[in-house]
Tab-separated table of C-alpha atoms in Angstrom:
chain	number	residue	atom	x	y	z
A	1	MET	CA	0.000	0.000	0.000
A	2	ASP	CA	1.171	3.547	-0.751
A	3	ARG	CA	1.857	5.004	2.706
A	4	LEU	CA	1.107	8.555	1.613
A	5	HIS	CA	-2.190	7.445	0.083
A	6	GLY	CA	-3.142	5.695	3.316
A	7	MET	CA	-2.397	8.798	5.358
A	8	THR	CA	-4.431	10.989	3.002
A	9	VAL	CA	-7.406	8.634	3.159
A	10	PHE	CA	-7.244	8.343	6.941
A	11	VAL	CA	-7.183	12.137	7.378
A	12	ALA	CA	-10.173	12.545	5.054
A	13	VAL	CA	-12.228	9.892	6.890
A	14	ALA	CA	-11.314	11.317	10.326
A	15	GLU	CA	-12.081	14.914	9.374
A	16	GLU	CA	-15.310	14.072	7.552
A	17	GLY	CA	-16.487	11.709	10.290
A	18	GLY	CA	-17.268	8.772	8.031
A	19	PHE	CA	-16.030	6.518	5.249
A	20	ALA	CA	-18.671	7.587	2.737
A	21	ALA	CA	-18.025	11.285	3.362
A	22	GLY	CA	-14.276	10.744	3.167
A	23	ALA	CA	-14.722	8.878	-0.114
A	24	ARG	CA	-16.760	11.746	-1.582
A	25	ARG	CA	-14.099	14.251	-0.566
A	26	LEU	CA	-11.372	12.222	-2.286
A	27	GLY	CA	-13.415	11.102	-5.278
A	28	LEU	CA	-12.921	7.423	-4.404
A	29	SER	CA	-15.322	4.562	-3.815
A	30	PRO	CA	-16.299	3.787	-0.195
A	31	ALA	CA	-14.876	0.285	-0.634
A	32	ALA	CA	-11.490	1.650	-1.691
A	33	VAL	CA	-11.419	4.001	1.298
A	34	THR	CA	-12.362	1.198	3.691
A	35	ARG	CA	-9.594	-1.019	2.304
A	36	ALA	CA	-7.016	1.747	2.569
A	37	VAL	CA	-7.781	2.452	6.235
A	38	ALA	CA	-7.872	-1.253	7.085
A	39	ALA	CA	-4.491	-1.773	5.409
A	40	LEU	CA	-3.046	1.207	7.282
A	41	GLU	CA	-4.281	-0.128	10.631
A	42	GLU	CA	-2.894	-3.569	9.822
A	43	ARG	CA	0.517	-2.160	8.947
A	44	LEU	CA	0.623	-0.038	12.125
A	45	GLY	CA	-0.811	-2.781	14.323
A	46	VAL	CA	-3.210	-0.369	16.030
A	47	ARG	CA	-6.843	0.623	15.613
A	48	LEU	CA	-7.120	4.220	14.422
A	49	LEU	CA	-10.907	4.487	14.099
A	50	GLU	CA	-13.824	3.160	16.123
A	51	ARG	CA	-16.684	2.162	13.826
A	52	SER	CA	-20.355	1.848	14.609
A	53	THR	CA	-23.478	1.806	12.493
A	54	ARG	CA	-23.872	5.565	12.975
A	55	HIS	CA	-20.476	7.019	13.785
A	56	VAL	CA	-16.794	6.823	13.019
A	57	ARG	CA	-14.613	8.170	15.809
A	58	VAL	CA	-10.871	8.569	16.124
A	59	THR	CA	-9.242	6.484	18.874
A	60	GLU	CA	-6.679	7.944	21.261
A	61	ALA	CA	-3.865	6.439	19.204
A	62	GLY	CA	-5.639	7.594	16.064
A	63	GLN	CA	-5.773	11.196	17.287
A	64	ARG	CA	-2.011	11.299	17.790
A	65	TYR	CA	-1.481	9.744	14.378
A	66	LEU	CA	-3.984	12.179	12.816
A	67	ASP	CA	-2.043	15.167	14.152
A	68	ASP	CA	1.197	13.736	12.746
A	69	CYS	CA	-0.411	12.981	9.379
A	70	ARG	CA	-1.775	16.503	9.078
A	71	ARG	CA	1.633	17.962	9.821
A	72	LEU	CA	3.447	15.684	7.379
A	73	LEU	CA	0.941	16.240	4.572
A	74	ALA	CA	1.142	20.000	5.094
A	75	GLU	CA	4.936	19.848	4.902
A	76	LEU	CA	4.706	17.857	1.669
A	77	ASP	CA	2.406	20.506	0.207
A	78	GLU	CA	4.913	23.160	1.222
A	79	ALA	CA	7.767	21.247	-0.388
A	80	ASP	CA	5.796	20.871	-3.625
A	81	GLU	CA	4.988	24.563	-3.765
A	82	ALA	CA	8.555	25.538	-2.906
A	83	ALA	CA	9.820	23.337	-5.741
A	84	ALA	CA	7.307	24.911	-8.113
A	85	GLY	CA	8.708	28.313	-7.239
A	86	LEU	CA	7.965	31.020	-4.696
A	87	ASN	CA	6.012	32.961	-7.296
A	88	ALA	CA	3.526	30.170	-7.956
A	89	ALA	CA	-0.054	31.455	-7.972
A	90	PRO	CA	-2.020	30.641	-4.789
A	91	ARG	CA	-4.400	27.718	-5.231
A	92	GLY	CA	-6.310	25.250	-3.089
A	93	LEU	CA	-8.262	25.265	0.170
A	94	LEU	CA	-7.296	27.352	3.191
A	95	ALA	CA	-8.948	27.313	6.644
A	96	ILE	CA	-8.991	30.413	8.857
A	97	THR	CA	-10.557	31.230	12.223
A	98	ALA	CA	-11.147	34.467	14.135
A	99	PRO	CA	-13.394	35.880	16.884
A	100	VAL	CA	-17.004	36.262	15.735
A	101	LEU	CA	-17.386	40.038	15.589
A	102	PHE	CA	-13.799	40.695	14.517
A	103	GLY	CA	-14.190	38.098	11.789
A	104	ARG	CA	-17.313	39.733	10.429
A	105	MET	CA	-16.010	43.299	10.625
A	106	TYR	CA	-12.346	42.945	9.667
A	107	VAL	CA	-11.463	39.466	8.405
A	108	MET	CA	-14.351	38.752	6.021
A	109	PRO	CA	-13.664	41.793	3.802
A	110	GLY	CA	-10.072	40.568	3.447
A	111	ILE	CA	-11.223	37.036	2.608
A	112	VAL	CA	-13.532	38.343	-0.114
A	113	GLU	CA	-10.705	40.415	-1.601
A	114	TYR	CA	-8.401	37.384	-1.453
A	115	LEU	CA	-10.887	35.118	-3.239
A	116	ARG	CA	-11.466	37.713	-5.941
A	117	ARG	CA	-7.742	38.214	-6.427
A	118	TYR	CA	-6.909	34.475	-6.562
A	119	PRO	CA	-9.654	32.574	-8.441
A	120	ASP	CA	-8.089	29.135	-7.868
A	121	THR	CA	-8.409	29.353	-4.070
A	122	GLU	CA	-11.126	28.335	-1.616
A	123	VAL	CA	-11.526	29.488	1.994
A	124	SER	CA	-13.236	27.851	4.952
A	125	ALA	CA	-13.798	30.535	7.612
A	126	VAL	CA	-14.911	29.693	11.150
A	127	PHE	CA	-15.648	32.602	13.493
A	128	VAL	CA	-15.909	31.569	17.161
A	129	ASP	CA	-15.281	33.351	20.457
A	130	ARG	CA	-12.837	30.800	21.843
A	131	VAL	CA	-9.178	29.960	21.377
A	132	THR	CA	-8.871	27.263	18.722
A	133	ASN	CA	-6.103	24.694	18.343
A	134	LEU	CA	-4.790	25.180	14.823
A	135	LEU	CA	-3.144	21.773	14.558
A	136	GLU	CA	-5.892	19.668	16.110
A	137	GLU	CA	-8.739	21.499	14.376
A	138	GLY	CA	-7.056	21.805	11.004
A	139	TYR	CA	-6.789	25.592	10.649
A	140	ASP	CA	-4.028	27.214	8.605
A	141	VAL	CA	-4.406	30.747	9.947
A	142	ALA	CA	-6.020	32.384	12.984
A	143	VAL	CA	-6.485	35.945	14.171
A	144	ARG	CA	-5.946	36.194	17.929
A	145	ILE	CA	-6.709	39.091	20.255
A	146	GLY	CA	-4.721	39.052	23.492
A	147	GLU	CA	-1.352	37.886	24.710
A	148	LEU	CA	-0.159	34.683	23.046
A	149	PRO	CA	0.946	31.657	25.061
A	150	ASP	CA	4.251	30.055	24.164
A	151	SER	CA	3.765	27.663	21.268
A	152	GLY	CA	5.282	26.480	18.036
A	153	LEU	CA	3.059	28.829	16.070
A	154	ARG	CA	4.366	31.813	14.146
A	155	ALA	CA	2.811	35.170	14.933
A	156	LEU	CA	2.645	38.494	13.106
A	157	ARG	CA	1.448	41.463	15.119
A	158	VAL	CA	-0.961	43.650	13.164
A	159	GLY	CA	-2.458	45.976	15.753
A	160	GLN	CA	-3.767	46.466	19.247
A	161	VAL	CA	-7.116	47.219	20.839
A	162	ARG	CA	-8.382	48.580	24.145
A	163	ARG	CA	-10.806	47.151	26.678
A	164	MET	CA	-13.148	49.999	27.411
A	165	ILE	CA	-16.389	50.885	29.209
A	166	CYS	CA	-19.048	52.430	26.976
A	167	ALA	CA	-22.535	53.874	27.335
A	168	ALA	CA	-25.016	55.828	25.258
A	169	PRO	CA	-25.368	59.582	25.901
A	170	ALA	CA	-29.063	59.093	26.745
A	171	TYR	CA	-28.184	56.649	29.536
A	172	LEU	CA	-25.571	59.006	30.979
A	173	ALA	CA	-27.974	61.950	30.842
A	174	GLU	CA	-30.456	59.988	32.958
A	175	HIS	CA	-28.124	58.162	35.345
A	176	GLY	CA	-24.978	60.268	35.468
A	177	THR	CA	-21.395	59.532	34.397
A	178	PRO	CA	-19.147	57.259	36.501
A	179	ARG	CA	-15.897	59.011	37.392
A	180	THR	CA	-14.071	56.109	39.063
A	181	PRO	CA	-14.371	52.311	38.809
A	182	GLY	CA	-15.999	52.306	42.230
A	183	ASP	CA	-18.950	54.242	40.777
A	184	LEU	CA	-19.923	51.234	38.633
A	185	ALA	CA	-21.793	49.697	41.559
A	186	ALA	CA	-24.482	52.347	41.121
A	187	HIS	CA	-24.995	51.648	37.400
A	188	THR	CA	-26.763	49.067	35.243
A	189	ILE	CA	-24.263	46.578	33.835
A	190	VAL	CA	-24.574	44.665	30.569
A	191	ALA	CA	-22.221	41.694	30.191
A	192	SER	CA	-21.454	39.327	27.340
A	193	THR	CA	-20.410	35.727	27.857
A	194	GLY	CA	-18.911	35.977	24.355
A	195	ALA	CA	-16.347	38.429	25.699
A	196	SER	CA	-15.638	36.804	29.068
A	197	THR	CA	-17.199	34.710	31.782
A	198	GLN	CA	-15.159	36.629	34.362
A	199	PRO	CA	-17.480	38.375	36.904
A	200	GLU	CA	-14.768	40.936	37.625
A	201	TRP	CA	-13.638	43.965	35.633
A	202	ARG	CA	-10.026	44.992	36.116
A	203	PHE	CA	-8.731	48.556	36.042
A	204	ARG	CA	-5.431	50.375	36.457
A	205	GLU	CA	-5.634	52.309	39.710
A	206	ASN	CA	-3.150	53.820	42.203
A	207	GLY	CA	-0.138	52.408	40.382
A	208	GLY	CA	-1.487	48.864	40.232
A	209	VAL	CA	-4.347	46.770	38.935
A	210	ARG	CA	-7.562	46.393	40.921
A	211	ALA	CA	-10.464	44.046	40.184
A	212	TYR	CA	-14.067	45.097	40.764
A	213	ARG	CA	-16.797	42.476	40.984
A	214	VAL	CA	-19.728	43.384	38.753
A	215	HIS	CA	-23.341	42.241	38.948
A	216	PRO	CA	-24.869	42.392	35.458
A	217	ARG	CA	-28.547	43.078	35.158
A	218	LEU	CA	-28.429	41.804	31.582
A	219	THR	CA	-26.185	38.969	30.396
A	220	VAL	CA	-26.143	38.017	26.719
A	221	THR	CA	-24.274	35.394	24.727
A	222	SER	CA	-22.796	37.601	22.020
A	223	ASN	CA	-20.900	40.863	21.884
A	224	ASP	CA	-23.133	42.391	19.223
A	225	SER	CA	-26.179	41.839	21.464
A	226	ALA	CA	-24.451	43.625	24.335
A	227	ILE	CA	-23.536	46.482	22.011
A	228	GLU	CA	-27.140	46.806	20.838
A	229	ALA	CA	-28.486	46.929	24.400
A	230	VAL	CA	-26.014	49.651	25.332
A	231	ARG	CA	-26.707	51.555	22.121
A	232	GLN	CA	-30.376	51.642	23.101
A	233	GLY	CA	-29.448	53.287	26.388
A	234	PHE	CA	-29.645	50.283	28.690
A	235	GLY	CA	-26.605	50.448	30.932
A	236	LEU	CA	-22.839	50.187	30.555
A	237	ALA	CA	-20.784	47.435	28.929
A	238	ARG	CA	-17.096	46.545	28.809
A	239	LEU	CA	-16.105	45.973	25.190
A	240	LEU	CA	-13.101	45.937	22.897
A	241	SER	CA	-12.472	49.213	21.088
A	242	TYR	CA	-12.707	47.723	17.589
A	243	GLN	CA	-16.196	46.386	18.339
A	244	VAL	CA	-17.605	49.875	18.927
A	245	ALA	CA	-15.305	52.015	16.778
A	246	PRO	CA	-18.078	53.115	14.352
A	247	LEU	CA	-20.446	53.927	17.235
A	248	LEU	CA	-17.767	55.919	19.042
A	249	ALA	CA	-16.972	57.833	15.854
A	250	SER	CA	-20.637	58.726	15.333
A	251	GLY	CA	-21.206	59.674	18.968
A	252	ALA	CA	-23.789	56.916	19.496
A	253	LEU	CA	-21.600	55.593	22.334
A	254	VAL	CA	-19.249	57.386	24.714
A	255	PRO	CA	-16.056	55.932	26.280
A	256	LEU	CA	-15.885	56.013	30.071
A	257	LEU	CA	-13.177	55.668	32.718
A	258	GLU	CA	-10.392	55.986	30.118
A	259	PRO	CA	-7.706	56.996	32.663
A	260	PHE	CA	-8.263	53.658	34.409
A	261	GLU	CA	-8.020	51.392	31.347
A	262	LEU	CA	-5.532	48.554	31.264
A	263	PRO	CA	-2.814	48.646	28.562
A	264	PRO	CA	-3.968	47.733	25.041
A	265	VAL	CA	-3.973	44.073	24.033
A	266	PRO	CA	-2.257	42.907	20.829
A	267	VAL	CA	-3.897	41.606	17.671
A	268	ASN	CA	-1.871	38.899	15.920
A	269	ILE	CA	-2.160	36.724	12.852
A	270	VAL	CA	-0.884	33.282	13.819
A	271	HIS	CA	-0.169	30.364	11.527
A	272	ARG	CA	1.471	26.947	11.546
A	273	GLU	CA	3.478	27.101	8.343
A	274	GLY	CA	6.875	25.458	8.091
A	275	ARG	CA	10.087	26.691	6.533
A	276	HIS	CA	8.703	27.618	3.132
A	277	GLY	CA	4.994	28.299	3.594
A	278	THR	CA	2.422	27.625	0.939
A	279	ALA	CA	1.648	30.350	-1.549
A	280	ARG	CA	-2.023	30.454	-0.553
A	281	VAL	CA	-1.229	30.986	3.135
A	282	ARG	CA	1.499	33.560	2.494
A	283	ALA	CA	-0.789	35.508	0.187
A	284	LEU	CA	-3.661	35.619	2.701
A	285	ILE	CA	-1.399	36.620	5.592
A	286	ASP	CA	0.191	39.406	3.549
A	287	LEU	CA	-3.202	40.714	2.424
A	288	LEU	CA	-4.774	40.610	5.902
A	289	ALA	CA	-1.725	42.176	7.542
A	290	ALA	CA	-1.768	45.107	5.126
A	291	ARG	CA	-5.506	45.666	5.646
A	292	LEU	CA	-5.433	45.376	9.437
A	293	ARG	CA	-2.338	47.512	9.909
A	294	GLY	CA	-3.951	50.187	7.781
A	295	ASP	CA	-7.122	50.336	9.876
A	296	PRO	CA	-7.088	53.156	12.469
A	297	ALA	CA	-9.493	51.211	14.703
A	298	LEU	CA	-6.680	48.751	15.392
A	299	ASP	CA	-4.321	51.483	16.573
A	300	TRP	CA	-1.208	49.977	14.953
A	301	THR	CA	0.886	53.141	15.306
A	302	VAL	CA	0.459	53.493	19.075
A	303	ALA	CA	3.374	52.025	21.018
């Protein structure tokens, strides 16, 4: 059996969650896919997939092997593209992930431009408000907001954003403007579980950082819902500056407690490319970096 073929088939079946779906993805017959996986398991002497009448699941040993197969196949793609020349036109499928609201506002316009510029490419975009594992979940590129943990990923900083308290002028006219973080206890709080599940808001105060426990009257599951409630004059919310940049510019929302804000948090494009990098990934990173660094809402020029 061709070892590379077996790896490719196994990855397709594992990612698609079934032999029939994996066969469709590869353009093979289900019988051929079943034989390839069986031969691979026999050669390795370990079961990679648990089969049932309804599901195909990766075993513990299979998950480790799946991660290795993905990495090796990606490196082979890189080697092929490097041999074809660094100026080869981008082609093929690319997977990217980003936070929900940031993805809609800043990443999607870049993806559309990328697809128009390179007609032989395809993009799978997943916008979720959680930290994804690029290797385990099969993403090529991610946009991350916040400090990055140590990892084998490569990162390109493209901006920074602030965590800020906002309210509508109508709310402030009725309830007054908080002057210190301690004043928040007297105000209506709107919180988003999409932004954080932390019941405390932290501020810079008296040369250090102090946490204030908040008691939201309204808790929503998405940042855009929190923004809408605040825009309508219902309370204060703690949001990232990019999320409300248009509303701040128009005067629909007002920033509060700015002297007490924590330092800005970085925005990075992270990726898992190897030494050469595929043309499709390099092209998307370059395009997104240029767009994001040129956006004043991401405050790239501020040290």
